[in-house]
JSON list of C-alpha atoms in Angstrom, two decimals:
[
{"chain": "A", "resi": 6, "resn": "ALA", "atom": "CA", "xyz": [-6.22, 114.86, 49.32]},
{"chain": "A", "resi": 7, "resn": "GLN", "atom": "CA", "xyz": [-8.01, 118.80, 48.94]},
{"chain": "A", "resi": 8, "resn": "LYS", "atom": "CA", "xyz": [-7.85, 121.16, 52.00]},
{"chain": "A", "resi": 9, "resn": "VAL", "atom": "CA", "xyz": [-8.25, 125.25, 52.14]},
{"chain": "A", "resi": 10, "resn": "THR", "atom": "CA", "xyz": [-6.50, 127.06, 54.55]},
{"chain": "A", "resi": 11, "resn": "GLN", "atom": "CA", "xyz": [-7.26, 130.15, 56.22]},
{"chain": "A", "resi": 12, "resn": "ALA", "atom": "CA", "xyz": [-4.40, 130.79, 58.51]},
{"chain": "A", "resi": 13, "resn": "GLN", "atom": "CA", "xyz": [-6.20, 134.04, 60.03]},
{"chain": "A", "resi": 14, "resn": "THR", "atom": "CA", "xyz": [-8.26, 133.28, 62.21]},
{"chain": "A", "resi": 15, "resn": "GLU", "atom": "CA", "xyz": [-9.56, 136.69, 63.20]},
{"chain": "A", "resi": 16, "resn": "ILE", "atom": "CA", "xyz": [-7.90, 140.16, 61.61]},
{"chain": "A", "resi": 17, "resn": "SER", "atom": "CA", "xyz": [-9.19, 144.02, 63.22]},
{"chain": "A", "resi": 18, "resn": "VAL", "atom": "CA", "xyz": [-7.90, 146.99, 61.05]},
{"chain": "A", "resi": 19, "resn": "VAL", "atom": "CA", "xyz": [-8.76, 150.81, 61.35]},
{"chain": "A", "resi": 20, "resn": "GLU", "atom": "CA", "xyz": [-11.22, 152.16, 58.92]},
{"chain": "A", "resi": 21, "resn": "LYS", "atom": "CA", "xyz": [-8.66, 152.88, 55.84]},
{"chain": "A", "resi": 22, "resn": "GLU", "atom": "CA", "xyz": [-6.09, 150.89, 56.23]},
{"chain": "A", "resi": 23, "resn": "ASP", "atom": "CA", "xyz": [-5.78, 147.70, 53.57]},
{"chain": "A", "resi": 24, "resn": "VAL", "atom": "CA", "xyz": [-6.05, 144.47, 54.62]},
{"chain": "A", "resi": 25, "resn": "THR", "atom": "CA", "xyz": [-5.12, 140.96, 53.35]},
{"chain": "A", "resi": 26, "resn": "LEU", "atom": "CA", "xyz": [-6.29, 137.84, 53.60]},
{"chain": "A", "resi": 27, "resn": "ASP", "atom": "CA", "xyz": [-4.41, 134.96, 52.86]},
{"chain": "A", "resi": 28, "resn": "CYS", "atom": "CA", "xyz": [-5.45, 130.96, 51.25]},
{"chain": "A", "resi": 29, "resn": "VAL", "atom": "CA", "xyz": [-3.40, 128.26, 50.72]},
{"chain": "A", "resi": 30, "resn": "TYR", "atom": "CA", "xyz": [-5.11, 125.54, 49.20]},
{"chain": "A", "resi": 31, "resn": "GLU", "atom": "CA", "xyz": [-4.13, 121.76, 48.33]},
{"chain": "A", "resi": 32, "resn": "THR", "atom": "CA", "xyz": [-4.95, 119.76, 45.10]},
{"chain": "A", "resi": 33, "resn": "ARG", "atom": "CA", "xyz": [-3.56, 117.16, 42.84]},
{"chain": "A", "resi": 34, "resn": "ASP", "atom": "CA", "xyz": [-6.16, 117.82, 39.84]},
{"chain": "A", "resi": 35, "resn": "THR", "atom": "CA", "xyz": [-5.12, 120.28, 37.45]},
{"chain": "A", "resi": 36, "resn": "THR", "atom": "CA", "xyz": [-8.09, 121.66, 36.21]},
{"chain": "A", "resi": 37, "resn": "TYR", "atom": "CA", "xyz": [-10.22, 123.26, 39.40]},
{"chain": "A", "resi": 38, "resn": "TYR", "atom": "CA", "xyz": [-11.97, 126.41, 40.65]},
{"chain": "A", "resi": 39, "resn": "LEU", "atom": "CA", "xyz": [-11.25, 129.04, 43.30]},
{"chain": "A", "resi": 40, "resn": "PHE", "atom": "CA", "xyz": [-13.74, 131.22, 45.41]},
{"chain": "A", "resi": 41, "resn": "TRP", "atom": "CA", "xyz": [-13.78, 133.88, 47.81]},
{"chain": "A", "resi": 42, "resn": "TYR", "atom": "CA", "xyz": [-17.22, 134.21, 49.33]},
{"chain": "A", "resi": 43, "resn": "LYS", "atom": "CA", "xyz": [-17.92, 136.94, 52.11]},
{"chain": "A", "resi": 44, "resn": "GLN", "atom": "CA", "xyz": [-20.44, 135.53, 54.79]},
{"chain": "A", "resi": 45, "resn": "PRO", "atom": "CA", "xyz": [-21.94, 139.06, 56.99]},
{"chain": "A", "resi": 46, "resn": "PRO", "atom": "CA", "xyz": [-23.90, 138.11, 60.93]},
{"chain": "A", "resi": 47, "resn": "SER", "atom": "CA", "xyz": [-27.07, 137.43, 58.55]},
{"chain": "A", "resi": 48, "resn": "GLY", "atom": "CA", "xyz": [-25.18, 134.14, 57.15]},
{"chain": "A", "resi": 49, "resn": "GLU", "atom": "CA", "xyz": [-25.97, 134.28, 53.59]},
{"chain": "A", "resi": 50, "resn": "LEU", "atom": "CA", "xyz": [-22.78, 133.53, 51.22]},
{"chain": "A", "resi": 51, "resn": "VAL", "atom": "CA", "xyz": [-22.11, 136.63, 49.03]},
{"chain": "A", "resi": 52, "resn": "PHE", "atom": "CA", "xyz": [-20.22, 135.51, 46.06]},
{"chain": "A", "resi": 53, "resn": "LEU", "atom": "CA", "xyz": [-17.37, 137.93, 45.33]},
{"chain": "A", "resi": 54, "resn": "ILE", "atom": "CA", "xyz": [-15.41, 135.81, 43.02]},
{"chain": "A", "resi": 55, "resn": "ARG", "atom": "CA", "xyz": [-14.43, 132.85, 41.61]},
{"chain": "A", "resi": 56, "resn": "ARG", "atom": "CA", "xyz": [-10.94, 132.03, 39.11]},
{"chain": "A", "resi": 57, "resn": "ASN", "atom": "CA", "xyz": [-9.90, 129.14, 37.62]},
{"chain": "A", "resi": 58, "resn": "SER", "atom": "CA", "xyz": [-6.87, 126.80, 37.47]},
{"chain": "A", "resi": 59, "resn": "PHE", "atom": "CA", "xyz": [-5.81, 127.79, 33.99]},
{"chain": "A", "resi": 60, "resn": "ASP", "atom": "CA", "xyz": [-5.82, 132.13, 34.55]},
{"chain": "A", "resi": 61, "resn": "GLU", "atom": "CA", "xyz": [-2.87, 133.53, 37.10]},
{"chain": "A", "resi": 62, "resn": "GLN", "atom": "CA", "xyz": [-4.36, 136.90, 35.85]},
{"chain": "A", "resi": 63, "resn": "ASN", "atom": "CA", "xyz": [-4.78, 138.76, 38.83]},
{"chain": "A", "resi": 64, "resn": "GLU", "atom": "CA", "xyz": [-7.72, 140.94, 39.34]},
{"chain": "A", "resi": 65, "resn": "ILE", "atom": "CA", "xyz": [-9.26, 144.31, 40.94]},
{"chain": "A", "resi": 66, "resn": "SER", "atom": "CA", "xyz": [-12.48, 144.65, 41.51]},
{"chain": "A", "resi": 67, "resn": "GLY", "atom": "CA", "xyz": [-13.04, 148.62, 43.30]},
{"chain": "A", "resi": 68, "resn": "ARG", "atom": "CA", "xyz": [-11.47, 148.12, 46.69]},
{"chain": "A", "resi": 69, "resn": "TYR", "atom": "CA", "xyz": [-11.31, 144.19, 46.08]},
{"chain": "A", "resi": 70, "resn": "SER", "atom": "CA", "xyz": [-8.16, 142.36, 44.64]},
{"chain": "A", "resi": 71, "resn": "TRP", "atom": "CA", "xyz": [-6.85, 139.21, 44.32]},
{"chain": "A", "resi": 72, "resn": "ASN", "atom": "CA", "xyz": [-3.83, 137.66, 43.36]},
{"chain": "A", "resi": 73, "resn": "PHE", "atom": "CA", "xyz": [-3.82, 133.40, 42.68]},
{"chain": "A", "resi": 74, "resn": "GLN", "atom": "CA", "xyz": [-0.38, 131.94, 42.49]},
{"chain": "A", "resi": 75, "resn": "LYS", "atom": "CA", "xyz": [0.01, 128.90, 41.44]},
{"chain": "A", "resi": 76, "resn": "SER", "atom": "CA", "xyz": [3.60, 128.16, 42.49]},
{"chain": "A", "resi": 77, "resn": "THR", "atom": "CA", "xyz": [2.61, 128.62, 45.33]},
{"chain": "A", "resi": 78, "resn": "SER", "atom": "CA", "xyz": [-0.80, 127.72, 45.97]},
{"chain": "A", "resi": 79, "resn": "SER", "atom": "CA", "xyz": [-2.26, 130.34, 47.37]},
{"chain": "A", "resi": 80, "resn": "PHE", "atom": "CA", "xyz": [-5.29, 133.23, 46.85]},
{"chain": "A", "resi": 81, "resn": "ASN", "atom": "CA", "xyz": [-5.32, 136.30, 48.39]},
{"chain": "A", "resi": 82, "resn": "PHE", "atom": "CA", "xyz": [-7.76, 138.67, 49.03]},
{"chain": "A", "resi": 83, "resn": "THR", "atom": "CA", "xyz": [-6.81, 142.16, 49.57]},
{"chain": "A", "resi": 84, "resn": "ILE", "atom": "CA", "xyz": [-9.24, 145.17, 50.84]},
{"chain": "A", "resi": 85, "resn": "THR", "atom": "CA", "xyz": [-8.26, 148.05, 50.24]},
{"chain": "A", "resi": 86, "resn": "ALA", "atom": "CA", "xyz": [-9.03, 151.51, 52.04]},
{"chain": "A", "resi": 87, "resn": "SER", "atom": "CA", "xyz": [-11.10, 148.84, 53.94]},
{"chain": "A", "resi": 88, "resn": "GLN", "atom": "CA", "xyz": [-14.51, 150.45, 55.91]},
{"chain": "A", "resi": 89, "resn": "VAL", "atom": "CA", "xyz": [-16.58, 149.47, 58.44]},
{"chain": "A", "resi": 90, "resn": "VAL", "atom": "CA", "xyz": [-18.83, 147.62, 55.88]},
{"chain": "A", "resi": 91, "resn": "ASP", "atom": "CA", "xyz": [-16.52, 145.22, 55.30]},
{"chain": "A", "resi": 92, "resn": "SER", "atom": "CA", "xyz": [-16.32, 143.34, 58.63]},
{"chain": "A", "resi": 93, "resn": "ALA", "atom": "CA", "xyz": [-17.87, 139.52, 57.74]},
{"chain": "A", "resi": 94, "resn": "VAL", "atom": "CA", "xyz": [-16.50, 136.13, 57.71]},
{"chain": "A", "resi": 95, "resn": "TYR", "atom": "CA", "xyz": [-14.48, 135.69, 54.76]},
{"chain": "A", "resi": 96, "resn": "PHE", "atom": "CA", "xyz": [-14.14, 132.06, 53.15]},
{"chain": "A", "resi": 97, "resn": "CYS", "atom": "CA", "xyz": [-11.76, 130.44, 50.65]},
{"chain": "A", "resi": 98, "resn": "ALA", "atom": "CA", "xyz": [-13.38, 127.59, 48.28]},
{"chain": "A", "resi": 99, "resn": "LEU", "atom": "CA", "xyz": [-11.53, 124.58, 46.15]},
{"chain": "A", "resi": 100, "resn": "SER", "atom": "CA", "xyz": [-14.34, 123.95, 43.79]},
{"chain": "A", "resi": 101, "resn": "LEU", "atom": "CA", "xyz": [-13.84, 120.72, 41.85]},
{"chain": "A", "resi": 102, "resn": "LEU", "atom": "CA", "xyz": [-15.76, 119.69, 38.53]},
{"chain": "A", "resi": 103, "resn": "MET", "atom": "CA", "xyz": [-17.18, 116.08, 39.24]},
{"chain": "A", "resi": 104, "resn": "ASP", "atom": "CA", "xyz": [-19.41, 115.00, 37.00]},
{"chain": "A", "resi": 105, "resn": "SER", "atom": "CA", "xyz": [-20.88, 118.70, 35.29]},
{"chain": "A", "resi": 106, "resn": "SER", "atom": "CA", "xyz": [-21.25, 119.85, 38.93]},
{"chain": "A", "resi": 107, "resn": "TYR", "atom": "CA", "xyz": [-19.22, 120.95, 41.85]},
{"chain": "A", "resi": 108, "resn": "LYS", "atom": "CA", "xyz": [-18.51, 120.67, 45.37]},
{"chain": "A", "resi": 109, "resn": "LEU", "atom": "CA", "xyz": [-17.31, 123.14, 47.48]},
{"chain": "A", "resi": 110, "resn": "ILE", "atom": "CA", "xyz": [-14.30, 122.13, 50.13]},
{"chain": "A", "resi": 111, "resn": "PHE", "atom": "CA", "xyz": [-14.27, 125.33, 52.20]},
{"chain": "A", "resi": 112, "resn": "GLY", "atom": "CA", "xyz": [-11.63, 127.01, 54.36]},
{"chain": "A", "resi": 113, "resn": "SER", "atom": "CA", "xyz": [-12.23, 127.79, 57.94]},
{"chain": "A", "resi": 114, "resn": "GLY", "atom": "CA", "xyz": [-12.93, 130.81, 57.55]},
{"chain": "A", "resi": 115, "resn": "THR", "atom": "CA", "xyz": [-11.19, 134.42, 58.33]},
{"chain": "A", "resi": 116, "resn": "ARG", "atom": "CA", "xyz": [-12.83, 137.21, 60.64]},
{"chain": "A", "resi": 117, "resn": "LEU", "atom": "CA", "xyz": [-12.33, 140.60, 59.65]},
{"chain": "A", "resi": 118, "resn": "LEU", "atom": "CA", "xyz": [-13.04, 143.56, 61.95]},
{"chain": "A", "resi": 119, "resn": "VAL", "atom": "CA", "xyz": [-13.39, 146.70, 60.25]},
{"chain": "A", "resi": 120, "resn": "ARG", "atom": "CA", "xyz": [-12.42, 149.15, 63.97]},
{"chain": "A", "resi": 121, "resn": "PRO", "atom": "CA", "xyz": [-13.96, 152.82, 62.98]},
{"chain": "B", "resi": 4, "resn": "ASP", "atom": "CA", "xyz": [-29.08, 138.81, 44.86]},
{"chain": "B", "resi": 5, "resn": "ALA", "atom": "CA", "xyz": [-29.21, 134.90, 44.39]},
{"chain": "B", "resi": 6, "resn": "GLY", "atom": "CA", "xyz": [-33.25, 134.59, 44.56]},
{"chain": "B", "resi": 7, "resn": "VAL", "atom": "CA", "xyz": [-32.30, 131.23, 46.43]},
{"chain": "B", "resi": 8, "resn": "THR", "atom": "CA", "xyz": [-34.87, 131.33, 49.83]},
{"chain": "B", "resi": 9, "resn": "GLN", "atom": "CA", "xyz": [-34.80, 129.41, 52.75]},
{"chain": "B", "resi": 10, "resn": "SER", "atom": "CA", "xyz": [-37.03, 127.94, 55.63]},
{"chain": "B", "resi": 11, "resn": "PRO", "atom": "CA", "xyz": [-37.24, 128.78, 58.21]},
{"chain": "B", "resi": 12, "resn": "THR", "atom": "CA", "xyz": [-35.05, 130.53, 59.22]},
{"chain": "B", "resi": 13, "resn": "HIS", "atom": "CA", "xyz": [-34.74, 129.89, 62.78]},
{"chain": "B", "resi": 14, "resn": "LEU", "atom": "CA", "xyz": [-35.68, 126.54, 64.59]},
{"chain": "B", "resi": 15, "resn": "ILE", "atom": "CA", "xyz": [-35.17, 124.92, 67.51]},
{"chain": "B", "resi": 16, "resn": "LYS", "atom": "CA", "xyz": [-35.03, 120.88, 68.41]},
{"chain": "B", "resi": 17, "resn": "THR", "atom": "CA", "xyz": [-34.93, 118.55, 70.41]},
{"chain": "B", "resi": 18, "resn": "ARG", "atom": "CA", "xyz": [-33.02, 115.33, 70.75]},
{"chain": "B", "resi": 19, "resn": "GLY", "atom": "CA", "xyz": [-34.10, 112.68, 68.80]},
{"chain": "B", "resi": 20, "resn": "GLN", "atom": "CA", "xyz": [-36.90, 114.34, 67.00]},
{"chain": "B", "resi": 21, "resn": "GLN", "atom": "CA", "xyz": [-36.90, 114.84, 63.16]},
{"chain": "B", "resi": 22, "resn": "VAL", "atom": "CA", "xyz": [-36.81, 117.99, 61.12]},
{"chain": "B", "resi": 23, "resn": "THR", "atom": "CA", "xyz": [-37.21, 119.48, 57.81]},
{"chain": "B", "resi": 24, "resn": "LEU", "atom": "CA", "xyz": [-35.67, 121.61, 55.88]},
{"chain": "B", "resi": 25, "resn": "ARG", "atom": "CA", "xyz": [-36.63, 123.80, 52.66]},
{"chain": "B", "resi": 26, "resn": "CYS", "atom": "CA", "xyz": [-34.75, 125.51, 49.92]},
{"chain": "B", "resi": 27, "resn": "SER", "atom": "CA", "xyz": [-36.23, 127.10, 46.62]},
{"chain": "B", "resi": 28, "resn": "PRO", "atom": "CA", "xyz": [-33.85, 128.32, 43.92]},
{"chain": "B", "resi": 29, "resn": "LYS", "atom": "CA", "xyz": [-34.38, 131.20, 41.61]},
{"chain": "B", "resi": 30, "resn": "SER", "atom": "CA", "xyz": [-34.97, 130.12, 37.89]},
{"chain": "B", "resi": 31, "resn": "GLY", "atom": "CA", "xyz": [-32.78, 129.14, 36.29]},
{"chain": "B", "resi": 32, "resn": "HIS", "atom": "CA", "xyz": [-31.10, 127.11, 38.57]},
{"chain": "B", "resi": 33, "resn": "ASP", "atom": "CA", "xyz": [-31.34, 123.54, 38.35]},
{"chain": "B", "resi": 34, "resn": "THR", "atom": "CA", "xyz": [-29.03, 122.20, 41.24]},
{"chain": "B", "resi": 35, "resn": "VAL", "atom": "CA", "xyz": [-28.96, 122.08, 44.85]},
{"chain": "B", "resi": 36, "resn": "SER", "atom": "CA", "xyz": [-26.50, 121.12, 47.08]},
{"chain": "B", "resi": 37, "resn": "TRP", "atom": "CA", "xyz": [-26.79, 121.39, 51.23]},
{"chain": "B", "resi": 38, "resn": "TYR", "atom": "CA", "xyz": [-24.19, 122.79, 53.68]},
{"chain": "B", "resi": 39, "resn": "GLN", "atom": "CA", "xyz": [-23.57, 122.85, 57.40]},
{"chain": "B", "resi": 40, "resn": "GLN", "atom": "CA", "xyz": [-21.61, 125.42, 58.79]},
{"chain": "B", "resi": 41, "resn": "ALA", "atom": "CA", "xyz": [-20.69, 124.70, 62.93]},
{"chain": "B", "resi": 42, "resn": "LEU", "atom": "CA", "xyz": [-20.04, 127.55, 65.01]},
{"chain": "B", "resi": 43, "resn": "GLY", "atom": "CA", "xyz": [-16.61, 128.79, 63.82]},
{"chain": "B", "resi": 44, "resn": "GLN", "atom": "CA", "xyz": [-16.05, 126.26, 60.72]},
{"chain": "B", "resi": 45, "resn": "GLY", "atom": "CA", "xyz": [-16.74, 125.84, 57.19]},
{"chain": "B", "resi": 46, "resn": "PRO", "atom": "CA", "xyz": [-19.38, 124.95, 55.86]},
{"chain": "B", "resi": 47, "resn": "GLN", "atom": "CA", "xyz": [-19.03, 121.32, 55.35]},
{"chain": "B", "resi": 48, "resn": "PHE", "atom": "CA", "xyz": [-20.65, 119.88, 51.61]},
{"chain": "B", "resi": 49, "resn": "ILE", "atom": "CA", "xyz": [-23.89, 117.06, 52.76]},
{"chain": "B", "resi": 50, "resn": "PHE", "atom": "CA", "xyz": [-24.88, 116.43, 49.70]},
{"chain": "B", "resi": 51, "resn": "GLN", "atom": "CA", "xyz": [-25.67, 117.73, 46.14]},
{"chain": "B", "resi": 52, "resn": "TYR", "atom": "CA", "xyz": [-29.09, 116.87, 43.88]},
{"chain": "B", "resi": 53, "resn": "TYR", "atom": "CA", "xyz": [-30.11, 116.96, 40.45]},
{"chain": "B", "resi": 54, "resn": "GLU", "atom": "CA", "xyz": [-32.91, 115.44, 38.54]},
{"chain": "B", "resi": 55, "resn": "GLU", "atom": "CA", "xyz": [-34.54, 114.26, 41.19]},
{"chain": "B", "resi": 56, "resn": "GLU", "atom": "CA", "xyz": [-31.73, 112.51, 42.40]},
{"chain": "B", "resi": 57, "resn": "GLU", "atom": "CA", "xyz": [-28.84, 112.24, 45.13]},
{"chain": "B", "resi": 58, "resn": "ARG", "atom": "CA", "xyz": [-25.98, 112.60, 42.44]},
{"chain": "B", "resi": 59, "resn": "GLN", "atom": "CA", "xyz": [-23.20, 113.67, 45.09]},
{"chain": "B", "resi": 60, "resn": "ARG", "atom": "CA", "xyz": [-22.89, 112.94, 48.95]},
{"chain": "B", "resi": 61, "resn": "GLY", "atom": "CA", "xyz": [-19.99, 113.88, 51.70]},
{"chain": "B", "resi": 62, "resn": "ASN", "atom": "CA", "xyz": [-19.27, 111.88, 54.64]},
{"chain": "B", "resi": 63, "resn": "PHE", "atom": "CA", "xyz": [-22.22, 112.28, 56.65]},
{"chain": "B", "resi": 64, "resn": "PRO", "atom": "CA", "xyz": [-24.72, 109.27, 58.31]},
{"chain": "B", "resi": 65, "resn": "ASP", "atom": "CA", "xyz": [-27.52, 107.97, 56.86]},
{"chain": "B", "resi": 66, "resn": "ARG", "atom": "CA", "xyz": [-29.62, 110.15, 59.19]},
{"chain": "B", "resi": 67, "resn": "PHE", "atom": "CA", "xyz": [-29.16, 112.68, 57.06]},
{"chain": "B", "resi": 68, "resn": "SER", "atom": "CA", "xyz": [-31.52, 112.47, 53.84]},
{"chain": "B", "resi": 69, "resn": "GLY", "atom": "CA", "xyz": [-32.70, 115.12, 51.05]},
{"chain": "B", "resi": 70, "resn": "HIS", "atom": "CA", "xyz": [-35.06, 115.14, 48.45]},
{"chain": "B", "resi": 71, "resn": "GLN", "atom": "CA", "xyz": [-35.72, 117.79, 45.13]},
{"chain": "B", "resi": 72, "resn": "PHE", "atom": "CA", "xyz": [-38.65, 117.86, 43.74]},
{"chain": "B", "resi": 73, "resn": "PRO", "atom": "CA", "xyz": [-39.79, 118.44, 39.79]},
{"chain": "B", "resi": 74, "resn": "ASN", "atom": "CA", "xyz": [-39.81, 122.55, 40.23]},
{"chain": "B", "resi": 75, "resn": "TYR", "atom": "CA", "xyz": [-35.86, 122.02, 41.92]},
{"chain": "B", "resi": 76, "resn": "SER", "atom": "CA", "xyz": [-36.79, 122.46, 45.47]},
{"chain": "B", "resi": 77, "resn": "SER", "atom": "CA", "xyz": [-35.18, 120.63, 47.86]},
{"chain": "B", "resi": 78, "resn": "GLU", "atom": "CA", "xyz": [-35.46, 119.72, 51.40]},
{"chain": "B", "resi": 79, "resn": "LEU", "atom": "CA", "xyz": [-33.27, 118.59, 54.03]},
{"chain": "B", "resi": 80, "resn": "ASN", "atom": "CA", "xyz": [-34.12, 116.12, 56.62]},
{"chain": "B", "resi": 81, "resn": "VAL", "atom": "CA", "xyz": [-32.39, 115.26, 59.22]},
{"chain": "B", "resi": 82, "resn": "ASN", "atom": "CA", "xyz": [-33.23, 112.43, 61.65]},
{"chain": "B", "resi": 83, "resn": "ALA", "atom": "CA", "xyz": [-32.71, 111.38, 65.40]},
{"chain": "B", "resi": 84, "resn": "LEU", "atom": "CA", "xyz": [-31.77, 114.90, 66.18]},
{"chain": "B", "resi": 85, "resn": "LEU", "atom": "CA", "xyz": [-28.00, 115.25, 67.91]},
{"chain": "B", "resi": 86, "resn": "LEU", "atom": "CA", "xyz": [-27.14, 117.73, 69.50]},
{"chain": "B", "resi": 87, "resn": "GLY", "atom": "CA", "xyz": [-24.09, 118.19, 66.99]},
{"chain": "B", "resi": 88, "resn": "ASP", "atom": "CA", "xyz": [-26.58, 118.80, 64.72]},
{"chain": "B", "resi": 89, "resn": "SER", "atom": "CA", "xyz": [-27.01, 122.00, 66.16]},
{"chain": "B", "resi": 90, "resn": "ALA", "atom": "CA", "xyz": [-25.68, 124.33, 63.39]},
{"chain": "B", "resi": 91, "resn": "LEU", "atom": "CA", "xyz": [-26.58, 126.63, 60.32]},
{"chain": "B", "resi": 92, "resn": "TYR", "atom": "CA", "xyz": [-27.78, 124.33, 57.08]},
{"chain": "B", "resi": 93, "resn": "LEU", "atom": "CA", "xyz": [-26.48, 125.93, 53.83]},
{"chain": "B", "resi": 94, "resn": "CYS", "atom": "CA", "xyz": [-28.36, 125.57, 50.86]},
{"chain": "B", "resi": 95, "resn": "ALA", "atom": "CA", "xyz": [-26.32, 126.15, 47.57]},
{"chain": "B", "resi": 96, "resn": "VAL", "atom": "CA", "xyz": [-28.01, 126.22, 44.09]},
{"chain": "B", "resi": 97, "resn": "SER", "atom": "CA", "xyz": [-26.16, 126.43, 40.52]},
{"chain": "B", "resi": 98, "resn": "GLN", "atom": "CA", "xyz": [-26.80, 124.91, 36.84]},
{"chain": "B", "resi": 99, "resn": "TRP", "atom": "CA", "xyz": [-25.67, 121.23, 35.87]},
{"chain": "B", "resi": 100, "resn": "GLY", "atom": "CA", "xyz": [-23.58, 120.94, 32.92]},
{"chain": "B", "resi": 101, "resn": "ARG", "atom": "CA", "xyz": [-21.60, 124.35, 32.84]},
{"chain": "B", "resi": 102, "resn": "THR", "atom": "CA", "xyz": [-18.10, 123.84, 33.25]},
{"chain": "B", "resi": 103, "resn": "LEU", "atom": "CA", "xyz": [-17.26, 127.68, 33.05]},
{"chain": "B", "resi": 104, "resn": "GLY", "atom": "CA", "xyz": [-18.37, 130.18, 35.01]},
{"chain": "B", "resi": 105, "resn": "ASN", "atom": "CA", "xyz": [-20.91, 127.93, 36.70]},
{"chain": "B", "resi": 106, "resn": "THR", "atom": "CA", "xyz": [-21.25, 130.14, 40.18]},
{"chain": "B", "resi": 107, "resn": "ILE", "atom": "CA", "xyz": [-22.79, 128.57, 43.22]},
{"chain": "B", "resi": 108, "resn": "TYR", "atom": "CA", "xyz": [-25.01, 131.11, 44.94]},
{"chain": "B", "resi": 109, "resn": "PHE", "atom": "CA", "xyz": [-26.15, 130.36, 48.34]},
{"chain": "B", "resi": 110, "resn": "GLY", "atom": "CA", "xyz": [-29.24, 130.99, 50.60]},
{"chain": "B", "resi": 111, "resn": "GLU", "atom": "CA", "xyz": [-29.06, 133.34, 54.16]},
{"chain": "B", "resi": 112, "resn": "GLY", "atom": "CA", "xyz": [-29.59, 129.16, 55.86]},
{"chain": "B", "resi": 113, "resn": "SER", "atom": "CA", "xyz": [-31.52, 127.80, 57.94]},
{"chain": "B", "resi": 114, "resn": "TRP", "atom": "CA", "xyz": [-29.55, 127.98, 62.33]},
{"chain": "B", "resi": 115, "resn": "LEU", "atom": "CA", "xyz": [-31.11, 125.05, 63.63]},
{"chain": "B", "resi": 116, "resn": "THR", "atom": "CA", "xyz": [-29.76, 124.39, 67.68]},
{"chain": "B", "resi": 117, "resn": "VAL", "atom": "CA", "xyz": [-30.99, 120.56, 69.18]},
{"chain": "B", "resi": 118, "resn": "VAL", "atom": "CA", "xyz": [-31.55, 120.91, 72.54]}
]
């Protein structure tokens, strides 16, 4: 069975602190994709990053960085020097290639509150 | 900006009624999926449409049905509404047949409250 676990329900930090959001996934497939989405109060899921199962290279994009480790089935997300605008719910998702398209399996989300 | 338009943004229905939600993807995205997100939970896959056919379906009852039009837009219909159907309904668009780089974009969703 495929599953995504985000054990941190809510995290509260003070502005400028670094924060890491954890994501652990389960799948028996060898080909899969992992995603992170941000959901502000408006409801729209904003795409942040996509990583395929054959690419374990970590990535940095501005204040965001991602650490993908297949050995521990984890795909963690770090925000450096957090800002109030980073406050949102963050979802990790697992995608399986099925019939040339994808279905996303989401974790339960981590609510991040960045206080001024 | 994914350019996915959903309507209505908010609506209130009574138990037993029927509801239709709409999604219009931007140009180039021919595959539409629908997700249900209950309060405090992650989105759950309902079903997916491509070439006006349902291609995949999640674990949802037959009360949930859909349709895709030739212009790729889609509707989600829910019959005999239950209180538990109250949720944010998200439309997601992508391109069929692309293995690498197939990012899935979401709309802002339709907030449904059943009373």
